Structures are given as C-alpha cells and as structure tokens.
Short mmCIF file of C-alpha atoms in Angstrom, two decimals:
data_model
loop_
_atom_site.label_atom_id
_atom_site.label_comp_id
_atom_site.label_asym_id
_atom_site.label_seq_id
_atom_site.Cartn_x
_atom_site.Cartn_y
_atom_site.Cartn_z
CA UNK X 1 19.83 6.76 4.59
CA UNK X 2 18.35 8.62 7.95
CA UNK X 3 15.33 7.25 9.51
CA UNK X 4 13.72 10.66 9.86
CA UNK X 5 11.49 12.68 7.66
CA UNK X 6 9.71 15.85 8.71
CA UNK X 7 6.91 16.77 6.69
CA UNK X 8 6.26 20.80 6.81
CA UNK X 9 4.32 23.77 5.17
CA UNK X 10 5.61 26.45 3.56
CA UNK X 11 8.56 28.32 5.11
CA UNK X 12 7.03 31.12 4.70
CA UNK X 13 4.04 31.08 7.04
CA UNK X 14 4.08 27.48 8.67
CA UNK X 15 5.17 28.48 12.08
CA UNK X 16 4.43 25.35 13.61
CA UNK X 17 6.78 23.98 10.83
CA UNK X 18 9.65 26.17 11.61
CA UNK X 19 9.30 25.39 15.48
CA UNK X 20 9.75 21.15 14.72
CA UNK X 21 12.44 22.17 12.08
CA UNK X 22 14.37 24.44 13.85
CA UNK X 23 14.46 21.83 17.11
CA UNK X 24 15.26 19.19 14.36
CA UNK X 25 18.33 20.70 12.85
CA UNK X 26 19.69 21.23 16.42
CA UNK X 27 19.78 17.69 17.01
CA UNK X 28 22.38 17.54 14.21
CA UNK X 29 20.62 13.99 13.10
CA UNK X 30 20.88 13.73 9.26
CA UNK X 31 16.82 13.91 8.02
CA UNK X 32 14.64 14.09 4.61
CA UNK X 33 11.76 16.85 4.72
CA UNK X 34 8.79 17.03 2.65
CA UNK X 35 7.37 20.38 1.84
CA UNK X 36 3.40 20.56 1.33
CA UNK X 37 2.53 23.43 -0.04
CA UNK X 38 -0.12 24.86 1.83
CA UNK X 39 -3.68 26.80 1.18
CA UNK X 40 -4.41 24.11 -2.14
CA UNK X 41 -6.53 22.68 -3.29
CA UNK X 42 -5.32 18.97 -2.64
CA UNK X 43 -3.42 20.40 0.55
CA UNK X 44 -5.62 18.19 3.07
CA UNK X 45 -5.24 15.28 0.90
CA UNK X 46 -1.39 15.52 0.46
CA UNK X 47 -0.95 16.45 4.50
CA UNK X 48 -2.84 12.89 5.64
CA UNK X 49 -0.03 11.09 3.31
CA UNK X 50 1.96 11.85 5.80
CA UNK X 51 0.08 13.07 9.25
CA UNK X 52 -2.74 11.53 10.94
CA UNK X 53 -4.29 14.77 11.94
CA UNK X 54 -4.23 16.62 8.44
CA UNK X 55 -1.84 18.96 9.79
CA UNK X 56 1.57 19.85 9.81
CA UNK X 57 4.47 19.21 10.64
CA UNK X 58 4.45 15.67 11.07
CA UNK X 59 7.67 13.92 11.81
CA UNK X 60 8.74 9.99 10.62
CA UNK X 61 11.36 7.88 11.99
CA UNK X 62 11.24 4.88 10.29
CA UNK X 63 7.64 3.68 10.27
CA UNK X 64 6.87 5.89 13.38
CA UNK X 65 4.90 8.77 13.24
CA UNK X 66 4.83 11.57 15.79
CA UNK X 67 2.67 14.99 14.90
CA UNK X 68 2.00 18.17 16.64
CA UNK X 69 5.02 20.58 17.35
CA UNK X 70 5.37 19.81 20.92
CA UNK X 71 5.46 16.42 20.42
CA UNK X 72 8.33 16.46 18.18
CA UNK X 73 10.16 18.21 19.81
CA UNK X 74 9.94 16.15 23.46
CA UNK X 75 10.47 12.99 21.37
CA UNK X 76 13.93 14.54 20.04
CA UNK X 77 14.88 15.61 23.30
CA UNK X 78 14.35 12.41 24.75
CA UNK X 79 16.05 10.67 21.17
CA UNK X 80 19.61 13.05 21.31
CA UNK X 81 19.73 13.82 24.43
CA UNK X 82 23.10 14.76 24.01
CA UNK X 83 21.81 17.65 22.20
CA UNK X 84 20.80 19.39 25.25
CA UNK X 85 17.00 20.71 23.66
CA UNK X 86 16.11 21.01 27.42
CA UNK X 87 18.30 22.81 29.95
CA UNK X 88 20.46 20.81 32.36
CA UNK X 89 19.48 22.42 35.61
CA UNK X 90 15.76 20.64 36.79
CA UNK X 91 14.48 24.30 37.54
CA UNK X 92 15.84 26.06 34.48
CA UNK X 93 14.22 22.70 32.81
CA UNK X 94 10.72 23.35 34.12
CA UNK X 95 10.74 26.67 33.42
CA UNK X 96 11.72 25.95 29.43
CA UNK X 97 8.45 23.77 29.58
CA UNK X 98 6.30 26.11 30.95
CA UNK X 99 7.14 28.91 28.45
CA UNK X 100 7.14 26.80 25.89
CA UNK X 101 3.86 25.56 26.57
CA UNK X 102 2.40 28.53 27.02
CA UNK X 103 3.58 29.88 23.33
CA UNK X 104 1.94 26.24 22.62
CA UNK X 105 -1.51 27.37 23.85
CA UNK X 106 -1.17 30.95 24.61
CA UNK X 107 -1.14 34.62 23.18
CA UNK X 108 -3.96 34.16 20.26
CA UNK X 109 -4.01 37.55 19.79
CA UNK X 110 -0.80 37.65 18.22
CA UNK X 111 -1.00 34.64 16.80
CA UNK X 112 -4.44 35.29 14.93
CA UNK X 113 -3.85 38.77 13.73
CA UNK X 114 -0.28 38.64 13.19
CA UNK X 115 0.43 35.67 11.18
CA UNK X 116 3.42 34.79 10.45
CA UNK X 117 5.12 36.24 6.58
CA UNK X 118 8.60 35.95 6.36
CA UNK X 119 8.82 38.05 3.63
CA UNK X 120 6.54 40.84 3.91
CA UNK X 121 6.50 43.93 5.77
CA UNK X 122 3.70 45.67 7.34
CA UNK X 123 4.76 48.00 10.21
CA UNK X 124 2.04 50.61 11.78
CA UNK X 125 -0.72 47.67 11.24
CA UNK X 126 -3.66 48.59 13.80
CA UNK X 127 -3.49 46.50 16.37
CA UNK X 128 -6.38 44.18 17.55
CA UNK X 129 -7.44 43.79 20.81
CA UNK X 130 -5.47 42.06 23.24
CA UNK X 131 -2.20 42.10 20.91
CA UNK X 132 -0.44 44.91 23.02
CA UNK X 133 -0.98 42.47 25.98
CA UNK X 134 0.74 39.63 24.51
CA UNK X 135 3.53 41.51 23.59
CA UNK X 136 4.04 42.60 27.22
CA UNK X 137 3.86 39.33 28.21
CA UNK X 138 6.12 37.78 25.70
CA UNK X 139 8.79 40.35 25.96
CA UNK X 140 8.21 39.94 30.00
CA UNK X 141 9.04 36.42 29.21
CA UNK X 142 11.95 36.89 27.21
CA UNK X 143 13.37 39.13 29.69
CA UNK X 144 12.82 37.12 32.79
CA UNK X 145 14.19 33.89 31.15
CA UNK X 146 17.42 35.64 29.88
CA UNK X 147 17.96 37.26 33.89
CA UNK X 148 17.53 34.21 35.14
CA UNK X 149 18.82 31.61 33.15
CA UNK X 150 20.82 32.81 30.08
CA UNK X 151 23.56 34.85 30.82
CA UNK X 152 25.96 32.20 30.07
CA UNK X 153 25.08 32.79 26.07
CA UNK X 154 22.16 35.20 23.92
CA UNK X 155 19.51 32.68 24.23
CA UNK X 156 16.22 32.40 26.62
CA UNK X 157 18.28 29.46 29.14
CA UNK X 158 21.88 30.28 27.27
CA UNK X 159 21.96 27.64 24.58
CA UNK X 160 19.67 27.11 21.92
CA UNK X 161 16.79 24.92 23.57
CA UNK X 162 13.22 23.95 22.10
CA UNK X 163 11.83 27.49 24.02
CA UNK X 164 14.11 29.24 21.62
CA UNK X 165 12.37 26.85 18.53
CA UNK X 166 9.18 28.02 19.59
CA UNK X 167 9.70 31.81 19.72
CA UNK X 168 11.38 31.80 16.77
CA UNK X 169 8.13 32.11 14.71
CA UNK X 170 7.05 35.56 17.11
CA UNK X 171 10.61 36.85 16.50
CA UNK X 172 9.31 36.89 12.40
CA UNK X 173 5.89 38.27 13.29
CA UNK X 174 8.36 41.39 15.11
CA UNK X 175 10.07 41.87 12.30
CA UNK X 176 6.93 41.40 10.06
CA UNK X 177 4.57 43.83 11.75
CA UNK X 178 7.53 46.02 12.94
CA UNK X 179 6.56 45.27 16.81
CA UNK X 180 9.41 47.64 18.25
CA UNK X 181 11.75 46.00 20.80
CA UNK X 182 14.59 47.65 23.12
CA UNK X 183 17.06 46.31 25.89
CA UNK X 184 16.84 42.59 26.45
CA UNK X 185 14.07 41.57 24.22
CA UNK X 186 15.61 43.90 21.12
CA UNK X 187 18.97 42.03 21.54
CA UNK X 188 17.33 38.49 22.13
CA UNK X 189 15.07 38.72 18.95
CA UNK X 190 18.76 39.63 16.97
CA UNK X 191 20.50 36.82 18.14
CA UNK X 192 17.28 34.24 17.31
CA UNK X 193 17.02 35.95 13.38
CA UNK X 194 20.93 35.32 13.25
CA UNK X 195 20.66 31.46 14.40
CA UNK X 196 22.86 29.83 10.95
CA UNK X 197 19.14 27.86 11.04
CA UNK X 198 16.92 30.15 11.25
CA UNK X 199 19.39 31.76 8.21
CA UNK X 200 18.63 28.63 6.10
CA UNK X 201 14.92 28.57 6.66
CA UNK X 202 14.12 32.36 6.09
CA UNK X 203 16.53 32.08 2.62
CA UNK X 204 14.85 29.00 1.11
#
C-alpha cells in the first residue's frame, strides 16, 4: 500500500488542488486521494481531518503531513528527484521558482474574478480592474520561459515541471472566461489542456 495520500477539493474549482495533483501524478509514485467536497456545511470540519490549516490540498506520507501547494510540490521534488519537477540547468531552475512563486502570490486579479470552473463557459465576462494586466504578464511569462528554456519540448522549461502544475489552473480560467490567446501562449495553453493528467482531472 503507498505511503502517500493527497487530500483535495473538488476538481472542479480547487486550483490549488489540481496544482499538488498534477505535480503528484508526475512523480509516477503510486498514492490514495481524498476528495472533500468543498463550500459545506461540515467542509472545515472534514478539511482539519486531514490538514492542519483547514485548507486544501494537504498531502500524507505515512504519518507526515505537508500542506500548502508549494510545499508539496518542493517536498516531491526533493522525494523523486528522478522525476525531474525542477529543471536540470541551475538558471533554468531558478527561473521555474521564480515564476512559480509568483503564480503562488501573484496576479489576484485573475485569480479573484476569474475563478476557476472547469466546466462552465463564460466568454465576453467584463473584466475587472487589473485583469487585462495579469494577462499580459502571464502570457509575457509564458512566452519568455518557452524562448528561453523550452524549445526542446511544448512546455514552459521543455518537460513538464511544477511551473507547468501551477499554470495549469490559469490555462482553465482561459478556456473558462474565453481569455483569447495567439502565437506562443495559444499553443502553450493547448499542449497544458492535452497533458494525459490534466485529461484525467478535467474528466472526473
């Protein structure tokens, strides 16, 4: 039986979830996941069964607990490290960091008025102050890391690393709010929404 259990929201809209899943599954480790449905009554109750903070996701190896996304995902990096979750080259490496933990922090004006909804559909929303910005700078992202680090594959450094996990959740809010995308950024958002993972989670 594995040692790991990740404890997450609902697919649909826990995009902290899918970021800890998706860097998970690319570990190829066997793992058990809990799914807490969230917006409940007894959601705060059934989250601290399994995360100290009341939030999720929350991951378990053995009697070990480790919460927040970006913790998860530096403590599988460090676990597999044959998984390659952080690029090889020391540069490339800091650079992976640094975007992801910006997306960590950064660009609440997507993230607060274009939550993430899998499954819905909502394209000419008005858009909030400050939104257009992010986009800039999130596509300006996208197409800086994919110049200067990943032309050796379709992904932000090449290969699928834990920046990749962490945009996946603003590649759905794209495709949710119908954000259009062209060039690099259009053909980087495809290849994240065809990831086999990101596949699974959207279809269960």
């Amino acid at each position: 039986m594995s040692t790991l259990k990740i404890t997450i929201g609902n697919r649909n809209d826990s995009s902290w979830s899918l970021r800890a899943w998706l860097v998970l599954e690319a570990t190829g480790a066997a793992f058990e996941e809990d799914v807490v449905l969230l917006g409940q009554p007894d959601t705060g109750t059934e989250i601290l069964k399994h995360s100290p903070n009341g939030l999720v996701p929350a991951l378990r190896d053995g009697d070990f607990v480790i919460w927040d996304s970006l913790s998860i995902a530096e403590y599988l990096a460090e676990k597999f490290p044959e998984a390659g979750l952080w690029p090889a080259d020391e540069k490339a490496r800091a650079v992976a960091r640094s975007v992801s933990a910006e997306m960590h922090s950064g660009y609440t004006a997507v993230r607060g008025n274009m939550p993430m909804n899998i499954r819905a559909f909502y394209p000419g929303t008005d858009r909030a102050p400050g939104v257009d910005d992010d986009i800039r700078r999130i596509t300006s992202v996208w197409e800086s890391c994919r110049r200067d680090y990943g032309l050796a594959g379709d992904l932000l450094f090449g290969h699928f690393t834990i920046a990749d996990a962490f945009f996946a959740p603003i590649v759905s809010r794209f495709r949710t709010y119908g954000v259009g995308l062209d060039g690099v950024a259009a053909a980087y958002s495809d290849a994240i929404w065809a990831l086999p993972a990101m596949s699974d989670w959207v279809e269960k």
